[in-house]
CSV table of C-alpha atoms in Angstrom, one decimal:
chain,number,residue,atom,x,y,z
A,257,MET,CA,0.0,0.0,0.0
A,258,TYR,CA,2.8,2.4,0.9
A,259,LYS,CA,4.4,1.9,-2.4
A,260,ASP,CA,1.2,2.8,-4.2
A,261,LEU,CA,0.7,5.9,-2.0
A,262,PHE,CA,4.3,6.9,-2.7
A,263,GLU,CA,3.9,6.6,-6.5
A,264,TYR,CA,0.5,8.4,-6.2
A,265,GLY,CA,2.2,11.3,-4.3
A,266,LEU,CA,4.9,11.6,-6.9
A,267,LYS,CA,2.3,11.7,-9.7
A,268,ASN,CA,0.4,14.5,-8.0
A,269,ILE,CA,3.7,16.5,-7.4
A,270,ARG,CA,4.6,16.1,-11.1
A,271,HIS,CA,1.0,17.1,-12.2
A,272,LYS,CA,1.3,20.5,-10.5
A,273,ARG,CA,4.9,21.1,-11.4
A,274,LEU,CA,5.1,24.9,-11.1
A,275,ARG,CA,3.3,25.0,-7.7
A,276,SER,CA,5.3,22.0,-6.5
A,277,TRP,CA,8.7,23.5,-7.4
A,278,LEU,CA,7.8,26.9,-5.9
A,279,THR,CA,6.9,25.0,-2.7
A,280,VAL,CA,10.0,22.9,-2.8
A,281,LEU,CA,12.1,26.1,-3.3
A,282,GLY,CA,11.1,27.3,0.2
A,283,ILE,CA,12.4,24.0,1.7
A,284,VAL,CA,15.6,24.2,-0.4
A,285,ILE,CA,16.4,27.6,0.9
A,286,GLY,CA,15.8,26.6,4.5
A,287,VAL,CA,17.8,23.4,4.3
A,288,ALA,CA,20.7,25.0,2.4
A,289,ALA,CA,20.8,27.7,5.0
A,290,ILE,CA,21.0,25.2,7.9
A,291,VAL,CA,23.7,23.0,6.2
A,292,LEU,CA,25.7,26.0,4.9
A,293,LEU,CA,25.8,28.2,7.9
A,294,ILE,CA,26.3,25.5,10.5
A,295,GLY,CA,28.9,23.9,8.3
A,296,ILE,CA,30.9,27.2,8.2
A,297,ALA,CA,30.5,27.6,12.0
A,298,GLN,CA,31.6,24.1,12.7
A,299,GLY,CA,34.5,24.5,10.3
A,300,LEU,CA,35.7,27.6,12.2
A,301,GLY,CA,35.4,25.7,15.4
A,302,ASP,CA,37.5,22.8,14.1
A,303,SER,CA,40.0,25.3,12.7
A,304,VAL,CA,40.5,26.8,16.2
A,305,GLN,CA,40.9,23.3,17.7
A,306,ASP,CA,43.4,22.3,15.0
A,307,SER,CA,45.4,25.4,15.9
A,308,PHE,CA,45.8,24.3,19.5
A,309,LYS,CA,46.8,20.8,18.3
A,310,VAL,CA,49.4,22.3,16.0
A,311,LEU,CA,50.7,25.1,18.3
A,312,GLY,CA,50.2,23.5,21.6
A,313,THR,CA,48.6,24.9,24.7
A,314,ASN,CA,51.6,25.7,26.8
A,315,TYR,CA,52.1,29.2,25.7
A,316,ALA,CA,51.3,32.7,26.8
A,317,PHE,CA,51.5,35.9,24.7
A,318,ILE,CA,52.0,39.2,26.3
A,319,ILE,CA,51.2,42.4,24.5
A,320,PRO,CA,51.1,46.1,25.5
A,321,GLY,CA,47.8,47.7,26.4
A,322,ASN,CA,44.7,46.3,28.1
A,323,VAL,CA,42.4,44.9,25.3
A,324,GLY,CA,39.7,44.0,27.7
A,325,THR,CA,39.6,40.2,27.5
A,326,SER,CA,36.7,40.1,29.9
A,327,ALA,CA,34.6,41.8,27.3
A,328,GLY,CA,35.6,39.3,24.6
A,329,PHE,CA,37.8,40.0,21.6
A,330,GLY,CA,37.1,43.5,20.6
A,331,GLY,CA,35.2,44.1,23.8
A,332,SER,CA,34.2,47.4,25.4
A,333,ALA,CA,36.8,47.4,28.2
A,334,PRO,CA,39.0,50.5,28.1
A,335,ALA,CA,42.4,50.2,26.4
A,336,LEU,CA,45.2,51.6,28.5
A,337,ALA,CA,48.4,52.8,26.9
A,338,GLY,CA,51.5,50.7,27.6
A,339,GLN,CA,54.5,48.9,26.3
A,340,VAL,CA,56.4,45.7,26.9
A,341,THR,CA,60.1,46.1,27.4
A,342,GLN,CA,63.3,44.2,28.2
A,343,ARG,CA,62.4,44.7,31.9
A,344,ASP,CA,59.2,42.8,31.3
A,345,LEU,CA,61.0,40.1,29.5
A,346,ASP,CA,63.5,39.7,32.3
A,347,ALA,CA,60.6,39.6,34.8
A,348,ILE,CA,58.7,36.9,32.8
A,349,ASN,CA,61.9,34.8,32.6
A,350,ARG,CA,62.0,34.8,36.4
A,351,VAL,CA,58.5,33.5,36.8
A,352,GLN,CA,58.4,30.0,38.2
A,353,GLY,CA,57.2,27.5,35.6
A,354,VAL,CA,58.3,29.5,32.6
A,355,ASP,CA,60.6,27.4,30.4
A,356,PHE,CA,61.7,30.4,28.3
A,357,ALA,CA,60.4,33.7,27.0
A,358,SER,CA,61.2,35.4,23.7
A,359,GLY,CA,60.7,39.0,22.7
A,360,ILE,CA,59.1,39.7,19.3
A,361,LEU,CA,59.0,42.8,17.1
A,362,PHE,CA,56.5,43.1,14.3
A,363,GLY,CA,57.3,44.9,11.1
A,364,ASN,CA,54.2,45.6,9.1
A,365,SER,CA,54.1,46.6,5.4
A,366,MET,CA,57.6,45.6,4.7
A,367,GLU,CA,58.8,45.4,1.0
A,368,VAL,CA,59.9,41.8,0.4
A,369,GLN,CA,61.7,41.0,-2.9
A,370,TYR,CA,62.6,37.7,-4.3
A,371,LYS,CA,64.4,37.9,-7.7
A,372,LYS,CA,62.4,40.5,-9.6
A,373,GLU,CA,59.1,40.1,-7.7
A,374,LYS,CA,58.2,42.5,-4.9
A,375,ALA,CA,55.4,42.2,-2.3
A,376,THR,CA,54.3,44.1,0.8
A,377,LEU,CA,54.3,41.6,3.7
A,378,SER,CA,54.6,41.5,7.5
A,379,VAL,CA,58.0,40.4,9.0
A,380,SER,CA,58.6,39.3,12.5
A,381,GLY,CA,61.9,40.0,14.4
A,382,VAL,CA,62.6,37.4,17.1
A,383,GLN,CA,65.3,36.4,19.5
A,384,PRO,CA,67.2,33.2,18.6
A,385,ASN,CA,65.5,31.2,21.4
A,386,TYR,CA,62.2,31.7,19.5
A,387,GLY,CA,63.2,28.7,17.4
A,388,LYS,CA,62.4,26.4,20.3
A,389,SER,CA,58.7,27.3,19.9
A,390,ILE,CA,58.5,26.0,16.4
A,391,THR,CA,57.4,22.5,17.2
A,392,THR,CA,55.9,21.7,13.8
A,393,GLY,CA,59.3,21.1,12.2
A,394,TYR,CA,60.9,22.2,9.0
A,395,ASP,CA,60.3,21.4,5.4
A,396,SER,CA,64.0,22.1,4.9
A,397,GLY,CA,66.8,23.8,6.9
A,398,GLY,CA,66.4,25.0,10.4
A,399,PHE,CA,66.5,28.1,12.6
A,400,PHE,CA,69.2,30.8,12.6
A,401,GLY,CA,72.0,31.0,15.2
A,402,SER,CA,72.3,33.5,18.1
A,403,SER,CA,74.7,35.9,16.3
A,404,ASP,CA,73.2,35.5,12.8
A,405,LYS,CA,71.6,38.8,11.7
A,406,SER,CA,71.5,38.1,8.0
A,407,SER,CA,69.4,35.0,7.9
A,408,ALA,CA,65.6,34.4,7.6
A,409,VAL,CA,63.2,31.6,8.3
A,410,ILE,CA,60.1,31.6,6.1
A,411,GLY,CA,56.7,29.7,6.2
A,412,TYR,CA,55.8,27.0,3.7
A,413,ASN,CA,53.4,29.3,1.7
A,414,ILE,CA,55.9,32.0,1.3
A,415,ALA,CA,58.5,29.5,0.0
A,416,ASN,CA,56.2,27.5,-2.3
A,417,GLU,CA,53.1,29.5,-3.3
A,418,PHE,CA,53.6,33.2,-2.9
A,419,PHE,CA,56.2,33.9,-5.6
A,420,ASP,CA,56.3,32.6,-9.2
A,421,ASP,CA,59.6,30.9,-8.4
A,422,LYS,CA,59.8,28.7,-5.3
A,423,ILE,CA,62.2,29.9,-2.6
A,424,LYS,CA,64.7,27.2,-1.4
A,425,VAL,CA,67.1,27.1,1.5
A,426,GLY,CA,70.2,29.1,0.4
A,427,ASN,CA,68.3,31.6,-1.7
A,428,THR,CA,68.3,35.3,-0.9
A,429,ILE,CA,65.4,37.6,-0.2
A,430,SER,CA,65.4,41.3,0.3
A,431,ILE,CA,63.5,43.1,3.1
A,432,ASN,CA,63.3,46.9,2.7
A,433,GLY,CA,66.6,46.7,0.7
A,434,HIS,CA,68.4,44.5,3.2
A,435,ASP,CA,69.5,41.0,2.0
A,436,PHE,CA,68.7,37.9,4.0
A,437,LYS,CA,69.7,34.3,3.3
A,438,VAL,CA,66.9,31.8,3.8
A,439,VAL,CA,68.2,29.1,6.2
A,440,GLY,CA,64.9,27.4,7.1
A,441,ILE,CA,61.4,26.7,5.6
A,442,THR,CA,58.9,25.6,8.2
A,443,SER,CA,56.7,22.6,7.5
A,444,LYS,CA,53.2,23.2,6.1
A,445,VAL,CA,50.7,23.6,9.0
A,446,GLY,CA,47.5,24.4,7.1
A,447,GLU,CA,44.6,26.6,8.0
A,448,GLY,CA,44.8,25.6,11.7
A,449,GLY,CA,48.2,27.3,12.2
A,450,PHE,CA,47.2,30.9,12.9
A,451,GLY,CA,49.1,32.0,9.8
A,452,ARG,CA,52.4,30.3,10.5
A,453,ASP,CA,52.7,29.2,6.8
A,454,ASP,CA,52.9,32.9,5.9
A,455,ASP,CA,55.6,33.8,8.4
A,456,ILE,CA,58.8,35.6,7.6
A,457,VAL,CA,61.1,35.6,10.6
A,458,ILE,CA,64.5,37.4,11.1
A,459,ASN,CA,66.8,38.3,14.0
A,460,ILE,CA,65.1,41.0,16.1
A,461,ASP,CA,68.2,43.2,16.1
A,462,ALA,CA,68.2,43.1,12.3
A,463,LEU,CA,64.6,44.2,12.1
A,464,ARG,CA,65.4,47.0,14.6
A,465,GLU,CA,68.1,48.3,12.3
A,466,ILE,CA,65.6,48.3,9.4
A,467,THR,CA,62.7,49.9,11.3
A,468,GLY,CA,64.6,52.1,13.8
A,469,ALA,CA,62.7,50.6,16.7
A,470,GLY,CA,64.1,51.0,20.3
A,471,ARG,CA,66.4,48.3,21.5
A,472,ASN,CA,64.5,47.7,24.7
A,473,GLU,CA,60.9,47.6,23.3
A,474,TYR,CA,58.9,44.7,22.0
A,475,SER,CA,55.6,44.3,20.1
A,476,GLY,CA,55.0,41.3,22.3
A,477,ILE,CA,56.6,38.5,24.4
A,478,LEU,CA,56.0,34.8,23.8
A,479,ALA,CA,56.4,32.7,27.0
A,480,ILE,CA,56.4,28.9,26.9
A,481,SER,CA,55.6,27.1,30.2
A,482,GLN,CA,57.2,24.0,31.5
A,483,GLU,CA,55.4,20.7,30.7
A,484,THR,CA,55.1,19.9,34.3
A,485,VAL,CA,53.2,23.1,35.2
A,486,SER,CA,49.7,24.1,34.2
A,487,PRO,CA,49.8,26.9,31.5
A,488,GLU,CA,46.9,28.7,33.3
A,489,ILE,CA,48.8,28.8,36.5
A,490,VAL,CA,51.9,30.1,34.7
A,491,GLY,CA,49.7,32.7,33.0
A,492,ASP,CA,48.4,33.9,36.4
A,493,ARG,CA,51.9,34.1,37.8
A,494,ILE,CA,53.0,36.2,34.8
A,495,LYS,CA,50.1,38.6,35.4
A,496,ARG,CA,51.1,39.0,39.0
A,497,GLU,CA,54.8,39.5,38.2
A,498,LEU,CA,54.0,42.1,35.6
A,499,ARG,CA,51.6,44.0,37.8
A,500,ASN,CA,54.4,44.3,40.3
A,501,THR,CA,56.8,45.3,37.6
A,502,HIS,CA,54.5,48.0,36.3
A,503,ARG,CA,53.2,49.0,39.8
A,504,VAL,CA,49.5,48.6,38.8
A,505,LYS,CA,46.6,47.0,40.6
A,506,GLU,CA,44.5,44.2,39.2
A,507,GLY,CA,42.0,45.6,36.7
A,508,GLU,CA,44.3,48.5,35.9
A,509,GLU,CA,46.9,46.6,33.8
A,510,ASP,CA,48.6,48.3,30.9
A,511,PHE,CA,49.3,44.9,29.3
A,512,THR,CA,47.4,41.8,28.3
A,513,VAL,CA,48.3,38.2,28.8
A,514,PHE,CA,46.7,35.8,26.4
A,515,THR,CA,46.9,32.1,27.2
A,516,ALA,CA,45.8,29.2,25.1
A,517,ALA,CA,42.9,28.5,27.5
A,518,LEU,CA,41.8,32.2,27.3
A,519,VAL,CA,41.9,32.2,23.5
A,520,GLU,CA,40.0,28.9,23.3
A,521,GLU,CA,37.4,30.2,25.7
A,522,GLN,CA,36.9,33.4,23.8
A,523,PHE,CA,36.7,31.7,20.5
A,524,GLY,CA,34.3,29.1,22.0
A,525,GLN,CA,32.0,31.9,23.2
A,526,ILE,CA,32.0,33.6,19.8
A,527,LEU,CA,31.4,30.4,17.9
A,528,GLY,CA,28.7,29.3,20.3
A,529,LEU,CA,26.8,32.6,19.7
A,530,LEU,CA,27.5,32.4,16.0
A,531,THR,CA,26.2,28.8,15.8
A,532,THR,CA,23.1,29.7,17.8
A,533,PHE,CA,22.4,32.7,15.6
A,534,VAL,CA,22.9,31.1,12.3
A,535,GLY,CA,21.0,28.0,13.4
A,536,GLY,CA,18.1,30.2,14.5
A,537,VAL,CA,18.1,32.1,11.2
A,538,ALA,CA,18.2,28.8,9.3
A,539,ILE,CA,15.4,27.2,11.3
A,540,ILE,CA,13.2,30.3,10.7
A,541,SER,CA,13.9,30.0,7.0
A,542,LEU,CA,12.8,26.3,7.1
A,543,ILE,CA,9.7,27.2,9.1
A,544,VAL,CA,8.8,29.7,6.4
A,545,GLY,CA,9.3,27.0,3.8
A,546,GLY,CA,7.0,24.7,5.9
A,547,ILE,CA,4.3,27.4,5.8
A,548,GLY,CA,4.6,27.3,2.0
A,549,VAL,CA,4.2,23.5,2.1
A,550,ALA,CA,1.1,23.8,4.3
A,551,ASN,CA,-0.4,26.4,2.0
A,552,SER,CA,0.2,24.3,-1.1
A,553,MET,CA,-1.3,21.2,0.6
A,554,PHE,CA,-4.5,23.2,1.7
A,555,THR,CA,-4.9,24.3,-1.9
A,556,SER,CA,-4.3,20.7,-3.2
A,557,VAL,CA,-7.0,19.3,-0.8
A,558,LEU,CA,-9.4,21.9,-2.0
A,559,GLU,CA,-8.8,21.2,-5.7
A,560,ARG,CA,-9.0,17.4,-5.2
A,561,THR,CA,-12.1,17.3,-3.1
A,562,ARG,CA,-14.1,15.3,-5.7
A,563,GLU,CA,-11.1,13.0,-6.1
A,564,ILE,CA,-11.2,12.4,-2.3
A,565,GLY,CA,-14.9,11.6,-2.6
A,566,ILE,CA,-14.3,9.1,-5.4
A,567,LEU,CA,-11.5,7.4,-3.5
A,568,LYS,CA,-13.7,7.0,-0.5
A,569,ALA,CA,-16.6,5.8,-2.6
A,570,ILE,CA,-14.4,3.0,-4.0
A,571,GLY,CA,-13.3,1.9,-0.5
A,572,ALA,CA,-10.5,4.2,0.7
A,573,ASN,CA,-10.9,4.9,4.4
A,574,ASN,CA,-10.0,8.0,6.4
A,575,ASP,CA,-6.6,6.5,7.4
A,576,THR,CA,-5.6,5.9,3.7
A,577,ILE,CA,-6.6,9.5,2.7
A,578,LEU,CA,-4.6,10.8,5.7
A,579,LYS,CA,-1.5,8.8,4.7
A,580,MET,CA,-1.8,9.8,1.1
A,581,PHE,CA,-1.6,13.5,1.8
A,582,LEU,CA,1.0,13.1,4.5
A,583,ILE,CA,3.3,11.1,2.2
A,584,GLU,CA,2.8,13.8,-0.5
A,585,SER,CA,3.8,16.6,1.8
A,586,ALA,CA,6.7,14.5,3.2
A,587,LEU,CA,8.0,14.0,-0.4
A,588,ILE,CA,7.9,17.7,-1.0
A,589,GLY,CA,10.0,18.2,2.1
A,590,LEU,CA,12.4,15.4,1.2
A,591,VAL,CA,12.9,16.6,-2.4
A,592,GLY,CA,13.6,20.1,-1.1
A,593,GLY,CA,15.9,18.7,1.5
A,594,LEU,CA,17.9,16.7,-1.1
A,595,ILE,CA,18.3,19.7,-3.4
A,596,GLY,CA,19.2,22.0,-0.5
A,597,VAL,CA,21.8,19.6,0.8
A,598,VAL,CA,23.4,19.1,-2.6
A,599,PHE,CA,23.5,22.9,-3.2
A,600,SER,CA,24.9,23.7,0.2
A,601,VAL,CA,27.6,20.9,0.0
A,602,LEU,CA,28.7,22.3,-3.4
A,603,ILE,CA,29.1,25.8,-1.9
A,604,LEU,CA,31.0,24.4,1.2
A,605,LEU,CA,33.4,22.5,-1.2
A,606,LEU,CA,34.0,25.8,-3.1
A,607,LEU,CA,34.6,27.6,0.2
A,608,LYS,CA,37.1,25.0,1.2
A,609,LEU,CA,38.9,25.4,-2.1
A,610,VAL,CA,39.4,29.1,-1.5
A,611,GLY,CA,40.6,28.5,2.1
A,612,VAL,CA,37.5,29.2,4.1
A,613,PRO,CA,37.2,26.8,7.0
A,614,ALA,CA,34.1,24.7,6.4
A,615,LYS,CA,33.0,21.3,7.6
A,616,ILE,CA,31.0,18.7,5.6
A,617,SER,CA,29.8,15.8,7.7
A,618,LEU,CA,27.4,13.0,7.3
A,619,GLU,CA,25.8,14.1,10.6
A,620,LEU,CA,25.2,17.6,9.2
A,621,ILE,CA,23.7,16.3,5.9
A,622,THR,CA,21.5,13.8,7.8
A,623,THR,CA,20.3,16.6,10.1
A,624,GLY,CA,19.4,18.8,7.1
A,625,LEU,CA,17.4,16.0,5.4
A,626,LEU,CA,15.6,15.0,8.7
A,627,PHE,CA,14.6,18.7,9.3
A,628,ALA,CA,13.2,18.9,5.8
A,629,LEU,CA,11.3,15.6,6.1
A,630,ILE,CA,9.9,16.5,9.5
A,631,ILE,CA,8.9,20.1,8.4
A,632,GLY,CA,7.3,18.7,5.3
A,633,THR,CA,5.3,16.1,7.3
A,634,ILE,CA,4.2,18.5,10.0
A,635,SER,CA,3.2,21.1,7.5
A,636,GLY,CA,1.0,18.6,5.7
A,637,ALA,CA,-0.6,17.2,8.9
A,638,VAL,CA,-3.6,19.6,9.2
A,639,PRO,CA,-4.4,19.6,5.4
A,640,ALA,CA,-4.2,15.7,5.5
A,641,ARG,CA,-6.5,15.5,8.5
A,642,ASN,CA,-9.0,17.8,6.9
A,643,ALA,CA,-8.9,15.7,3.7
A,644,SER,CA,-9.4,12.5,5.7
A,645,ARG,CA,-12.5,13.9,7.5
A,646,LEU,CA,-14.3,15.0,4.4
A,647,PRO,CA,-17.7,13.1,4.1
A,648,ALA,CA,-17.7,11.1,0.8
A,649,ILE,CA,-21.1,12.3,-0.3
A,650,GLN,CA,-20.2,16.0,0.4
A,651,ALA,CA,-16.9,15.6,-1.5
A,652,LEU,CA,-18.6,14.0,-4.5
A,653,ARG,CA,-21.0,16.9,-4.7
A,654,TYR,CA,-18.2,19.5,-4.6
A,655,GLU,CA,-17.9,21.5,-7.9
């Protein structure tokens, strides 16, 4: 019986093609929105998790100014002027549980030239012990020595994808007119590496000579905690030590300490809100599509009143009529769900090709199809009930 009802439902959908496709379109939009938006949100979440797997969780990064982490990234907490200096670096190195700390200087908008090609890129100046923080290894070469001011370590993308000719260990690049020999190319990390594949790293003193930055000032300080000590505990100790060094009270800091746990928590909050928001928008879209299904089914019941009467006259009972219309509305939802899933998966694949974190999972696809099927079935419930309750004689008299 169900096979006959299924075929009968498909026949009626094909019979009213324009109306059916317009109805299906509402479900397509809703399902595509669910799969697409949640897929992007989950992809971002996975990218953050991958970053911690790649970079580890035993680090803290100290920057000048209070960016108001309690208000979230970009929060409304006041930003107080400040700087991190050699005195701060020395203080951090004294903190119990710190394995080592390395000062970093950022050089933005630097002219980098390889052969005849030029590009404006960011360059980081680091102390030699920074090399110990690169746990992902090297595609070739290694880090520069303590007294080496004319060498550079570059990321995988800079070496292999950025310029027309690939850069190899031993080649020379120019930074603002100063030549540097490439001594190391880091292994490819991927989208989870917080941009490490695009790094250009040179000796901090060399970058100071290029930019004219003060010898005792840093853009930030990277601190790596010992494996036997909790990174969160070390982060709290660094905050206390720097408050003493800067002679400021808690809440009045002119510096910010980012730990892996804090970054993960902040990203988690943002992604949670994002997932909730896009999920809500997508579900609303699907409900609107469901209303379209209900409207189409009400119209279908009205147009097929005599047909219902004939079916009842030849032996169809109320339950059969109910199932007939429920299956038809469920089919509309399922067809819309299938098209919506295919459409959204294609878009997610395109986004992945251009580097946007996106996740495609069987669970997400199944969820989209189930939502479509459920919405389609629920939307057809009332019209199907009305159709099943029509008296046969009254239905046969309908003109």
